[in-house]
JSON list of C-alpha atoms in Angstrom, two decimals:
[
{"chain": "A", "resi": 1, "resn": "UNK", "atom": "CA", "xyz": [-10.74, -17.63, -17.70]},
{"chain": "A", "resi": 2, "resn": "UNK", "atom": "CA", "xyz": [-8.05, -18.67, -15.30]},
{"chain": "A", "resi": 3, "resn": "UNK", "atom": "CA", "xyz": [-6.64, -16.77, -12.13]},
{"chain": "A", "resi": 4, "resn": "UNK", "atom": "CA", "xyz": [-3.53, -15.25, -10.87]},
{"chain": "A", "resi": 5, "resn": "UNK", "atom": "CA", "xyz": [-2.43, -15.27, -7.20]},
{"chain": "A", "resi": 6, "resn": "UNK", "atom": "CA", "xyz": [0.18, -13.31, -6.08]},
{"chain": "A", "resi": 7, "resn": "UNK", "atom": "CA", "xyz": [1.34, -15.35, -3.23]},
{"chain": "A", "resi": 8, "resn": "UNK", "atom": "CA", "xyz": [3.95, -13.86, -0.26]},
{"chain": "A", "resi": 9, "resn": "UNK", "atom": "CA", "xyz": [6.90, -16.06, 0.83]},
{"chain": "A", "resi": 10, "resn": "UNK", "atom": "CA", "xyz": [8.27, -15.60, 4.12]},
{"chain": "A", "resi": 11, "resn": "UNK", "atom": "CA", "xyz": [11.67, -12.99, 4.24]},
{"chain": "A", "resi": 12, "resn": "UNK", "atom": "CA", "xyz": [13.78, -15.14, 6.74]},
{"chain": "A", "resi": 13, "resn": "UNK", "atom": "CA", "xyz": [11.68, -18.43, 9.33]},
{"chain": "A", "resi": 14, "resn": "UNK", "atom": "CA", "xyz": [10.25, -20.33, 6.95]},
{"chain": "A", "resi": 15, "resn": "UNK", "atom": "CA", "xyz": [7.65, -21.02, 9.72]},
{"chain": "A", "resi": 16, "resn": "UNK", "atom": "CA", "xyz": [6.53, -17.47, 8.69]},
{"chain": "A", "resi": 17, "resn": "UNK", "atom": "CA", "xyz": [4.49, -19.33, 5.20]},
{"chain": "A", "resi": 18, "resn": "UNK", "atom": "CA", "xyz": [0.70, -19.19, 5.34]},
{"chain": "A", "resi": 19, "resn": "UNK", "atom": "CA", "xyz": [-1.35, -22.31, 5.22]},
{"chain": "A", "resi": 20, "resn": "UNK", "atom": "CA", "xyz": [-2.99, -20.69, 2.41]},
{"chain": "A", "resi": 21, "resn": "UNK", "atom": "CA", "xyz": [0.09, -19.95, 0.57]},
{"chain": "A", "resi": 22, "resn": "UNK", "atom": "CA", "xyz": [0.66, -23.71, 0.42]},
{"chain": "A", "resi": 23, "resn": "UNK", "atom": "CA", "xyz": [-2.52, -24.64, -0.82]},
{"chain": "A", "resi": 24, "resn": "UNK", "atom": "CA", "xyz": [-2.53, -22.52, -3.47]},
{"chain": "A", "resi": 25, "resn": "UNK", "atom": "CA", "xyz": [0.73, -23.55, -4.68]},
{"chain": "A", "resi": 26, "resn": "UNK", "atom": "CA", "xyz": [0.02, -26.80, -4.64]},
{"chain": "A", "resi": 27, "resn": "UNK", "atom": "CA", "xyz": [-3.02, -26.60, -6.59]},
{"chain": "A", "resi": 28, "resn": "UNK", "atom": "CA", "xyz": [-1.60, -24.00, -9.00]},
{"chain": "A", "resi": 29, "resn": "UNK", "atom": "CA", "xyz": [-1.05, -25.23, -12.46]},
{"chain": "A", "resi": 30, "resn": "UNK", "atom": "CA", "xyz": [2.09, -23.17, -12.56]},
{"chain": "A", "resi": 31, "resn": "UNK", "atom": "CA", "xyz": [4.93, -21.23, -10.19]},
{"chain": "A", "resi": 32, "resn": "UNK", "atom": "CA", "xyz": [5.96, -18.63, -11.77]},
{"chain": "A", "resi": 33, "resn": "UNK", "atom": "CA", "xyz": [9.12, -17.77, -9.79]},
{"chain": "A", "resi": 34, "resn": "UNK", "atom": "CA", "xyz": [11.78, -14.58, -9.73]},
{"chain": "A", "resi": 35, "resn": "UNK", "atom": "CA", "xyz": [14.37, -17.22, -8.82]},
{"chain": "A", "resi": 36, "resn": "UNK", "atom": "CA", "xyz": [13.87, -21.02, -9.49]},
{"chain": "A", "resi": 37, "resn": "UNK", "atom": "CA", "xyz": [16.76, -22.46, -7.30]},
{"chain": "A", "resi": 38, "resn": "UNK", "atom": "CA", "xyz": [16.25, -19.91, -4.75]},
{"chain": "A", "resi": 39, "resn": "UNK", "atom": "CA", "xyz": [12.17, -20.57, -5.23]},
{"chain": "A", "resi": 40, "resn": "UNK", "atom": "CA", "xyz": [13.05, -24.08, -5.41]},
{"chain": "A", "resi": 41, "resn": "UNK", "atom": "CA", "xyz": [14.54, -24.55, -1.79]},
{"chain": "A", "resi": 42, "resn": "UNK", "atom": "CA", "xyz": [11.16, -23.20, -0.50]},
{"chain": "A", "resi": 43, "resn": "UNK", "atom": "CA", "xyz": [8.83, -25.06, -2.74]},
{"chain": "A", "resi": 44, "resn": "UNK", "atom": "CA", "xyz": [10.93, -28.32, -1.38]},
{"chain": "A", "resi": 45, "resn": "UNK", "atom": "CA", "xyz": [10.27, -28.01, 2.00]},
{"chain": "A", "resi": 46, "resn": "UNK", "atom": "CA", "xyz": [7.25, -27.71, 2.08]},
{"chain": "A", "resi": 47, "resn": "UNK", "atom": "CA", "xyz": [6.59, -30.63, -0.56]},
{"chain": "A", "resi": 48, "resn": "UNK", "atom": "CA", "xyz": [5.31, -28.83, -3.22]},
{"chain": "A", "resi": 49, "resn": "UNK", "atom": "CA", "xyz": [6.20, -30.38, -6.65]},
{"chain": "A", "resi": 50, "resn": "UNK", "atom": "CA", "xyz": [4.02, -28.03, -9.10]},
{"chain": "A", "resi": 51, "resn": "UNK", "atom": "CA", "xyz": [5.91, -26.86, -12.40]},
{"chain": "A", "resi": 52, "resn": "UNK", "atom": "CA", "xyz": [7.89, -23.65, -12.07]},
{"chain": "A", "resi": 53, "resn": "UNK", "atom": "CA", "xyz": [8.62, -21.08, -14.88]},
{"chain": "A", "resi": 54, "resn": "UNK", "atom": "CA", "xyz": [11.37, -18.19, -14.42]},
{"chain": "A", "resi": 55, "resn": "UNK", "atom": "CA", "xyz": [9.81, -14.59, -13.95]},
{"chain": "A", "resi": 56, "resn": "UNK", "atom": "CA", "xyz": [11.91, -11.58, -13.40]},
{"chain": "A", "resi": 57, "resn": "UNK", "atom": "CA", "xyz": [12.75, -7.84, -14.12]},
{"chain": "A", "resi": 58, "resn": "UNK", "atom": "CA", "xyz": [15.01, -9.21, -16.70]},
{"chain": "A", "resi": 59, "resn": "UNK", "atom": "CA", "xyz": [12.41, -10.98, -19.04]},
{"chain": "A", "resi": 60, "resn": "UNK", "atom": "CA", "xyz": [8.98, -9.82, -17.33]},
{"chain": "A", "resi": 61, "resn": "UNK", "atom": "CA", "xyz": [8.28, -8.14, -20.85]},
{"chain": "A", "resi": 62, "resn": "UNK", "atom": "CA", "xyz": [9.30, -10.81, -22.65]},
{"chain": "A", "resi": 63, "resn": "UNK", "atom": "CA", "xyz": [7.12, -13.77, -20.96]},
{"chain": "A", "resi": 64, "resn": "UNK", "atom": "CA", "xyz": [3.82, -11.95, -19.75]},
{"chain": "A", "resi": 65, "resn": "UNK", "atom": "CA", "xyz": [1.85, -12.37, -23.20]},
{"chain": "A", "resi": 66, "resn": "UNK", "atom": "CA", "xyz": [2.59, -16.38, -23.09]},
{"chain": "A", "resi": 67, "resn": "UNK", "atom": "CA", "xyz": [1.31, -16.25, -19.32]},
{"chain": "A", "resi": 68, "resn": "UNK", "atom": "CA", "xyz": [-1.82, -14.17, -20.44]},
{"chain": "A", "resi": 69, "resn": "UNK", "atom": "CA", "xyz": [-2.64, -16.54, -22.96]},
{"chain": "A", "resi": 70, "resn": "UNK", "atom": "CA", "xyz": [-2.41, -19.56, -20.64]},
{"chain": "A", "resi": 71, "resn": "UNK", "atom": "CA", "xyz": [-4.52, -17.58, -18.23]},
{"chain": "A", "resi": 72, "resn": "UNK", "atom": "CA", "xyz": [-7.19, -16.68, -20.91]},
{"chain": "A", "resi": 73, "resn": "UNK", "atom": "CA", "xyz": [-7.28, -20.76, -21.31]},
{"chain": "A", "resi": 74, "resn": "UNK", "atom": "CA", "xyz": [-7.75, -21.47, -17.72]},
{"chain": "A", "resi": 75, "resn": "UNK", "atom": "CA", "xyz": [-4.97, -22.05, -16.03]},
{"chain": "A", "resi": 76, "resn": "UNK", "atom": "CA", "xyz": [-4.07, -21.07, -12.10]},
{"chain": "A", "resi": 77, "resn": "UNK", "atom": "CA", "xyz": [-0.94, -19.04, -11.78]},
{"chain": "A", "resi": 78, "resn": "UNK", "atom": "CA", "xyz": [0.73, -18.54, -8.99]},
{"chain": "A", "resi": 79, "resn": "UNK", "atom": "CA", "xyz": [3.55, -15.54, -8.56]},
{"chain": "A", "resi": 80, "resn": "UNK", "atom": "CA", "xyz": [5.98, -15.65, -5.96]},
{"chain": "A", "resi": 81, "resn": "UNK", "atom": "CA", "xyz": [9.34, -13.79, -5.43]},
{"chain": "A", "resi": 82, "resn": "UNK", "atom": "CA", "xyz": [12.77, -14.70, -3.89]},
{"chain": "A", "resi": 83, "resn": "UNK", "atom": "CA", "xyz": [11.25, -13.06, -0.62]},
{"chain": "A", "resi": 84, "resn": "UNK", "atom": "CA", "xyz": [7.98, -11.69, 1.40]},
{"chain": "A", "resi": 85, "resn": "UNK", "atom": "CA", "xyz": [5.71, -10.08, -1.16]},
{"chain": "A", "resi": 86, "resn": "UNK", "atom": "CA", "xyz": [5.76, -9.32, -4.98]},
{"chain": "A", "resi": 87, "resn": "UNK", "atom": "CA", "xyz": [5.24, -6.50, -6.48]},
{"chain": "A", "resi": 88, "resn": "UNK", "atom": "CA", "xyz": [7.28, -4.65, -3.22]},
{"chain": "A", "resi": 89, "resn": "UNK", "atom": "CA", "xyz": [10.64, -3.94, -4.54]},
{"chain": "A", "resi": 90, "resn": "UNK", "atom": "CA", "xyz": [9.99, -7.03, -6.36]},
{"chain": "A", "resi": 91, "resn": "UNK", "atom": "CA", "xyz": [8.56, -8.27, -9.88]},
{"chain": "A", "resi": 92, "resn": "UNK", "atom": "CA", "xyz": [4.86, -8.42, -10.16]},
{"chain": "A", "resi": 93, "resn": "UNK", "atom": "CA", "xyz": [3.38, -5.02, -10.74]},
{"chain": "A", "resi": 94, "resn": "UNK", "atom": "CA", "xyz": [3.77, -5.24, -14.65]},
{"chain": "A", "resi": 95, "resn": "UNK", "atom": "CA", "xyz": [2.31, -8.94, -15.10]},
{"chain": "A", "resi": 96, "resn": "UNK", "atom": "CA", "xyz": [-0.68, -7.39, -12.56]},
{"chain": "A", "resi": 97, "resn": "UNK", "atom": "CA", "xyz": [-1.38, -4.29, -14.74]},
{"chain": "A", "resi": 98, "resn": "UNK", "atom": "CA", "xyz": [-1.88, -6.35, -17.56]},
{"chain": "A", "resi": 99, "resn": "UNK", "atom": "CA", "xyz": [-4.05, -9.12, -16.27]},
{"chain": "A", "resi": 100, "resn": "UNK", "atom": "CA", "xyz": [-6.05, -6.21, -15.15]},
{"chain": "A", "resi": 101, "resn": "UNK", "atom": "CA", "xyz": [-5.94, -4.95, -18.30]},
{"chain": "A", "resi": 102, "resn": "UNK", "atom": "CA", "xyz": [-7.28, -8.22, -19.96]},
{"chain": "A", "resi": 103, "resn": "UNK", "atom": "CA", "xyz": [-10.37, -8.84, -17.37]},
{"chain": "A", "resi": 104, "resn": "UNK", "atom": "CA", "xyz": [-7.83, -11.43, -15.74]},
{"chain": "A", "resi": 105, "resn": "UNK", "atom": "CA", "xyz": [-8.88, -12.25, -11.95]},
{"chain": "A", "resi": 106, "resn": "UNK", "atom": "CA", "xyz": [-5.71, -11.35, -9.64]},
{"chain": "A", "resi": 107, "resn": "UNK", "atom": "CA", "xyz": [-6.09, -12.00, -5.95]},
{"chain": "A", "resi": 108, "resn": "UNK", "atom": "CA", "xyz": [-2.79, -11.34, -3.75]},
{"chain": "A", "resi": 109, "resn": "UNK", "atom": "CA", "xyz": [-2.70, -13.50, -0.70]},
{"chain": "A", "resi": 110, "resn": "UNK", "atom": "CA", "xyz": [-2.11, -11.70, 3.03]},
{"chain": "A", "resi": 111, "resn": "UNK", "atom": "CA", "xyz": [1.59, -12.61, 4.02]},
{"chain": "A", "resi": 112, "resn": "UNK", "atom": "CA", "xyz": [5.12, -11.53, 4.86]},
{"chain": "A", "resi": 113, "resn": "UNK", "atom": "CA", "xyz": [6.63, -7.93, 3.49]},
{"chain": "A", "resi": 114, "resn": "UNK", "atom": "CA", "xyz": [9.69, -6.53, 5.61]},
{"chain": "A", "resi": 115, "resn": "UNK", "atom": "CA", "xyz": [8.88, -3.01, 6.11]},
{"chain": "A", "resi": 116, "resn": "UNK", "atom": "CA", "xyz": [5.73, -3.86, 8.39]},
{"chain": "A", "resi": 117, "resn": "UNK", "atom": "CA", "xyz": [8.06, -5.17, 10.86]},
{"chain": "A", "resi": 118, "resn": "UNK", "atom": "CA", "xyz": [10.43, -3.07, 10.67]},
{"chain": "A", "resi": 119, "resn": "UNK", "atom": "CA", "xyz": [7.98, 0.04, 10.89]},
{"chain": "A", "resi": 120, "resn": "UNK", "atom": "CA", "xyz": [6.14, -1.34, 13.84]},
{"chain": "A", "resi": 121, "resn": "UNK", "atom": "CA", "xyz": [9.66, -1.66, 15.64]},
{"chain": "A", "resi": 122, "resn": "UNK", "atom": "CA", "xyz": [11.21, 1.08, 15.23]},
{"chain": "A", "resi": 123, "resn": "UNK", "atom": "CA", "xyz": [9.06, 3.28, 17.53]},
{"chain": "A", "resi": 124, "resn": "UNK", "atom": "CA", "xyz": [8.32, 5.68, 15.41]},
{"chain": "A", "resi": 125, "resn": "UNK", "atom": "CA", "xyz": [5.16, 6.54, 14.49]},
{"chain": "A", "resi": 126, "resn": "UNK", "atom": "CA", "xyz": [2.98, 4.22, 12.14]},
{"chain": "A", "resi": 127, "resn": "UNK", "atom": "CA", "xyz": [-0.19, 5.69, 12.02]},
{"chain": "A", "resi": 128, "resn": "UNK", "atom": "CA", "xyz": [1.02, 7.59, 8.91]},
{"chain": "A", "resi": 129, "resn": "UNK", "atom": "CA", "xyz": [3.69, 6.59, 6.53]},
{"chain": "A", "resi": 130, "resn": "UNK", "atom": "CA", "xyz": [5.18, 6.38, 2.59]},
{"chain": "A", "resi": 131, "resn": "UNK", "atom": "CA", "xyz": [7.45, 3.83, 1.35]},
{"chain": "A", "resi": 132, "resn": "UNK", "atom": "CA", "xyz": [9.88, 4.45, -0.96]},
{"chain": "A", "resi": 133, "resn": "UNK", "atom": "CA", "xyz": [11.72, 1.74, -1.54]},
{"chain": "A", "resi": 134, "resn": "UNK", "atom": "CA", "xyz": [15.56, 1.65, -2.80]},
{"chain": "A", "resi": 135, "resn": "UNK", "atom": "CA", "xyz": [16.35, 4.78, -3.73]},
{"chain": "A", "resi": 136, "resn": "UNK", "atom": "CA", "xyz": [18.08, 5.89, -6.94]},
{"chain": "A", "resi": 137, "resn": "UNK", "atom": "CA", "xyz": [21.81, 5.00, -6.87]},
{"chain": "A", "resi": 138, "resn": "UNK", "atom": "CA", "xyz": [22.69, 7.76, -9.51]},
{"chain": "A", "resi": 139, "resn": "UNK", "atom": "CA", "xyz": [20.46, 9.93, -11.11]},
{"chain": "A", "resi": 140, "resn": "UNK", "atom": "CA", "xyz": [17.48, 11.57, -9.44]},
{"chain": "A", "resi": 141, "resn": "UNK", "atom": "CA", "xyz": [18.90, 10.23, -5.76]},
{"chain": "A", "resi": 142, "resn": "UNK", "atom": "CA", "xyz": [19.69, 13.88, -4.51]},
{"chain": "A", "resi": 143, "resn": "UNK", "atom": "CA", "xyz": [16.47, 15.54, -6.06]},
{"chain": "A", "resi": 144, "resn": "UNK", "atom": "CA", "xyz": [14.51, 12.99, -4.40]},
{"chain": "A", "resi": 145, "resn": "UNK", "atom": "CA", "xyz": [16.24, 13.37, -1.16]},
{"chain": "A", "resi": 146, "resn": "UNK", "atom": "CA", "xyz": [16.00, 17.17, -0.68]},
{"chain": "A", "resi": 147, "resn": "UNK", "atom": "CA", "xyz": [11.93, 16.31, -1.85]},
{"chain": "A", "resi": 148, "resn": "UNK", "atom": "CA", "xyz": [11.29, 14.14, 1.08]},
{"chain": "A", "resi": 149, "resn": "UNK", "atom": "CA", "xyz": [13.63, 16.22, 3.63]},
{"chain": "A", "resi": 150, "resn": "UNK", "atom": "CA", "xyz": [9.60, 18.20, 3.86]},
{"chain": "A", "resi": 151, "resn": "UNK", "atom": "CA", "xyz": [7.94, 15.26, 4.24]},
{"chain": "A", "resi": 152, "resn": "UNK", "atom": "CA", "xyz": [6.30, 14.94, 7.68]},
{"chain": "A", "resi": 153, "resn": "UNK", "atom": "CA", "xyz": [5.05, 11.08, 7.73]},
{"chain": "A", "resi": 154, "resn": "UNK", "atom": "CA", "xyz": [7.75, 8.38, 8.82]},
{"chain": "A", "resi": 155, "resn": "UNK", "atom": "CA", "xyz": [9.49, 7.22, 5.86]},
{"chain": "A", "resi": 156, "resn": "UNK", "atom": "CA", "xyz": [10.48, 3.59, 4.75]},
{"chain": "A", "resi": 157, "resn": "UNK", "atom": "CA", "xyz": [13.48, 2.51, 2.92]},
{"chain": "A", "resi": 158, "resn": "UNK", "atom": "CA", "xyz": [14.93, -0.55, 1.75]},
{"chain": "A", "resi": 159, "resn": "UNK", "atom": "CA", "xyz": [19.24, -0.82, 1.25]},
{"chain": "A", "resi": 160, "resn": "UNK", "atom": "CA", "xyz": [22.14, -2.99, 0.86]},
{"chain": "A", "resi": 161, "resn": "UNK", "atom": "CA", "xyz": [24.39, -3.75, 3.63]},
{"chain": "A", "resi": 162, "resn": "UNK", "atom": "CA", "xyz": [26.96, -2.08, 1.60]},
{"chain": "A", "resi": 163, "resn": "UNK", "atom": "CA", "xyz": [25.47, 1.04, 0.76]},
{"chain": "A", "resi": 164, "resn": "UNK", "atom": "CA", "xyz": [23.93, 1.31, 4.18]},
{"chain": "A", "resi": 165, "resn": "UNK", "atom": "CA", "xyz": [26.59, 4.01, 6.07]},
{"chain": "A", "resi": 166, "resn": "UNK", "atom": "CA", "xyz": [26.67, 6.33, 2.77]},
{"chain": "A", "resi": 167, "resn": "UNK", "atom": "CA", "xyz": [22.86, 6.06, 2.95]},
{"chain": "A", "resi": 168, "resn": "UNK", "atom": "CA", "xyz": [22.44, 6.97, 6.60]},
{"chain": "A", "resi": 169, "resn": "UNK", "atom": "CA", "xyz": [24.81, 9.54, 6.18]},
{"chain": "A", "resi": 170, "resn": "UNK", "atom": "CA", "xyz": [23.46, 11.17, 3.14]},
{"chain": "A", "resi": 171, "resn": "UNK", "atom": "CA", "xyz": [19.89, 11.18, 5.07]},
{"chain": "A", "resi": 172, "resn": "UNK", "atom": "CA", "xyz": [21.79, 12.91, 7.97]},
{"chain": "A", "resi": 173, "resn": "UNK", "atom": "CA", "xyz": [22.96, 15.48, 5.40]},
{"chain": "A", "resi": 174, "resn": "UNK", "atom": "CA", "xyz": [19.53, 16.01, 3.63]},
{"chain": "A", "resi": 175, "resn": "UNK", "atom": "CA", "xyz": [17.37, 15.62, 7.05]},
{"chain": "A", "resi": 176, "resn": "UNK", "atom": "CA", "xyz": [19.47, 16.06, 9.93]},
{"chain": "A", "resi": 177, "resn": "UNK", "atom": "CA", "xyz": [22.03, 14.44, 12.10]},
{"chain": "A", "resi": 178, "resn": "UNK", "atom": "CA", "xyz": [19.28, 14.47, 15.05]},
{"chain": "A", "resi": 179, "resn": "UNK", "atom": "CA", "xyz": [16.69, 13.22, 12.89]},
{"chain": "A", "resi": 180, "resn": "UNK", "atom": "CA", "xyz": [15.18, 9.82, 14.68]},
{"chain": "A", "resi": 181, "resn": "UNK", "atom": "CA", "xyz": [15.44, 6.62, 12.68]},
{"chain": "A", "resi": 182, "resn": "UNK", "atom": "CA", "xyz": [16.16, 3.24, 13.04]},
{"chain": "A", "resi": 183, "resn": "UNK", "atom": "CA", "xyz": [17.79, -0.01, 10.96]},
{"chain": "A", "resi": 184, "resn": "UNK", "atom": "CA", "xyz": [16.35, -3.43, 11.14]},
{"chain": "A", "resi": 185, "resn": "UNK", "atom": "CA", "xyz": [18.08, -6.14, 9.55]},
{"chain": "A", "resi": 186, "resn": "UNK", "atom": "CA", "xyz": [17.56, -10.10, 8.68]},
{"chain": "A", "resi": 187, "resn": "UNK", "atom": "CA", "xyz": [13.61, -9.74, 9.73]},
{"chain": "A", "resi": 188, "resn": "UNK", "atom": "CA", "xyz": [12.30, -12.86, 10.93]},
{"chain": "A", "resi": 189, "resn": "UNK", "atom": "CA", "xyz": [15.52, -14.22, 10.99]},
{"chain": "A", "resi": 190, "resn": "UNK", "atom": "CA", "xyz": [18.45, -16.10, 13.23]},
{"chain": "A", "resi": 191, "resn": "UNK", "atom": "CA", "xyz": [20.11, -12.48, 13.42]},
{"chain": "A", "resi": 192, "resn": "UNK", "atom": "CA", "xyz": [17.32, -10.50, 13.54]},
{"chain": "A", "resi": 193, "resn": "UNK", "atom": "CA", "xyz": [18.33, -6.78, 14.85]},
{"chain": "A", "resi": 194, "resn": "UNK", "atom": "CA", "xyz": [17.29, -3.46, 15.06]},
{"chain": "A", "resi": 195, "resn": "UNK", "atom": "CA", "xyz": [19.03, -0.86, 16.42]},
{"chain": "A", "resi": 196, "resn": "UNK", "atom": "CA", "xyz": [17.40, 2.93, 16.76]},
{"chain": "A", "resi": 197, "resn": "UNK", "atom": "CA", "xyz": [18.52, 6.29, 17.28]},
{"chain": "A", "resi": 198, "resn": "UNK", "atom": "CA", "xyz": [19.27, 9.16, 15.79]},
{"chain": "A", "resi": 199, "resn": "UNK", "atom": "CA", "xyz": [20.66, 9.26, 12.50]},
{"chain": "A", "resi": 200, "resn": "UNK", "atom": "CA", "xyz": [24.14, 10.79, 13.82]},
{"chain": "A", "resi": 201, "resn": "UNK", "atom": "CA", "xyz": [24.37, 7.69, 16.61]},
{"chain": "A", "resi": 202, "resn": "UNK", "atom": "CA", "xyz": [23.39, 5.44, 13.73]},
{"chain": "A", "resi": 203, "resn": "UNK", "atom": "CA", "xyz": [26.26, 6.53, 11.57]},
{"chain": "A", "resi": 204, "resn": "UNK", "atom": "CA", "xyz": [28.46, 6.37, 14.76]},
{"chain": "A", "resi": 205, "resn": "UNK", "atom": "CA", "xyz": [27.11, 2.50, 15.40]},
{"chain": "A", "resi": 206, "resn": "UNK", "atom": "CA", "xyz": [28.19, 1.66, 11.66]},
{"chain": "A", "resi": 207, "resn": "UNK", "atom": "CA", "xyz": [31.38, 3.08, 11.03]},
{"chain": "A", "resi": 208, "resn": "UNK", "atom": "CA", "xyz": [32.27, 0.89, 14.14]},
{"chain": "A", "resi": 209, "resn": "UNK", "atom": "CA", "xyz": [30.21, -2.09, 13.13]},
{"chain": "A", "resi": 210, "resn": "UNK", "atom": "CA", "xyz": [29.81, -3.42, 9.44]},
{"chain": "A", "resi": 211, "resn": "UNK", "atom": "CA", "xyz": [26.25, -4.37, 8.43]},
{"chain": "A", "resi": 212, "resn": "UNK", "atom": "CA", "xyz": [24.94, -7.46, 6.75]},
{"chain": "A", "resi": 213, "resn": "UNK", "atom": "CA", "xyz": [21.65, -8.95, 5.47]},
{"chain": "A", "resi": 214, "resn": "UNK", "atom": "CA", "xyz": [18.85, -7.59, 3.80]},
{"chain": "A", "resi": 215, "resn": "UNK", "atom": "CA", "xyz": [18.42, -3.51, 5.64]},
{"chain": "A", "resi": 216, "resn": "UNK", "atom": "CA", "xyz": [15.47, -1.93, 5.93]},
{"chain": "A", "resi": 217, "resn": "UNK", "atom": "CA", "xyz": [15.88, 1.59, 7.38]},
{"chain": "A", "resi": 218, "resn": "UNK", "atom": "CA", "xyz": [12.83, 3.70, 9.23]},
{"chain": "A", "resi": 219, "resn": "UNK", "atom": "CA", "xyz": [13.55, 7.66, 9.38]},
{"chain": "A", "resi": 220, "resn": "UNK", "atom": "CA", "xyz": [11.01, 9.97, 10.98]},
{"chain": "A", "resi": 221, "resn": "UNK", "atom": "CA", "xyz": [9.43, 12.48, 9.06]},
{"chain": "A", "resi": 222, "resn": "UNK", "atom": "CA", "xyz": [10.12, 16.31, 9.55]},
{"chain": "A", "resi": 223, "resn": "UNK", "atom": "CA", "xyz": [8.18, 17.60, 12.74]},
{"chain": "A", "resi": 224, "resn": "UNK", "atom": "CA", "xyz": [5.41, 20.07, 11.69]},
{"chain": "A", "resi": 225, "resn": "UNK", "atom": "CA", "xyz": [5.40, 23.28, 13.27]},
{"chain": "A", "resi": 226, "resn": "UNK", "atom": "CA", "xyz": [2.61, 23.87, 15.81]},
{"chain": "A", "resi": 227, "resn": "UNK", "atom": "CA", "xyz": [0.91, 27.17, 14.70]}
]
């Protein structure tokens, strides 16, 4: 029986990649990779020539019984995603479930996700938290919004530079224009910013200043009431 590793690539310095990542993609059999030219940048500098495969939302269903069957035969996979950690807003969780399913070994390597960053600089507190992730664009977005205007541990979400000011304003709507919060951008990158506030200086910062990179955005949860 072979072995899957789900292996973390760094989100921005490619100084940020894990001796251990390298070694086991250079002794993996096969890369199985969300994005093969973006995948294949990475895998170049670091001089690692090992065969990679494409595996993404798009054909994840499609391609996980051929990589269970070449697992059952002994091969090493490796997983890796166009950034930080899969599985997080990323392929991986399906392909897992069903090697766990099949008495496959997974083991996912320590390594780079964006929201641990972000949460530890936003100030906010970190000893309790949820991640949610992107958010629904359409249906369910509102629902889950007015849900999580109760919730009382900080909350992490990831959005796109373009969606970022009707985000932070929705969230001012739903939670409250003096509701702390914060929104880091290109992590561990040349640009690398966070700015912090509350949501209502936020919006104020963005109307005046358009966003870009990847956005990760840290909003406090609701304060409980002391008894």
């Amino acid at each position: 029986m072979g072995k899957l590793y789900i292996v973390p690539t760094p989100v921005g310095n490619l100084e940020d990649m894990t001796l251990r990542a390298i070694r086991i993609l250079k002794e993996a059999d096969l890369i199985l990779a969300e994005d093969t030219r973006t995948s294949g940048i990475l895998l170049q500098h670091f001089n690692i020539k090992n065969k990679m495969f494409s595996h993404h939302k798009f054909n994840e269903h499609k391609t996980t019984e051929g990589i269970i069957q070449r697992l059952k035969g002994g091969e090493i996979i490796a997983l890796i995603s166009d950034a930080g950690t899969p599985g997080i807003s990323d392929p991986g969780f399906f392909l897992v479930r069903e090697c766990v399913e099949a008495g496959i070994e997974v083991e996912c390597l320590p390594g780079a996700t964006a929201f641990v960053p972000a949460l530890v600089n936003s100030g906010l507190p970190s000893d309790r938290f949820c991640f949610e992730g992107f958010l629904p664009q359409k249906k369910g977005r509102n629902t889950r919004m007015q849900f999580l205007a109760e919730e009382s541990r900080t909350m992490i979400f990831y959005e796109s530079p373009f969606r970022l000011l009707k985000t932070l304003e929705q969230f001012a709507s739903f939670f409250g224009t003096e509701r702390k919060a914060s929104v880091s951008r290109e992590i561990s990158k040349i640009y690398e910013e966070t700015i912090r506030g509350t949501l209502e200086e936020l919006i104020r910062h963005f109307r005046e200043k358009k966003p870009k990179g990847e956005i990760v955005i840290i909003v406090a949860g609701k304060e409980e009431k002391s008894k």
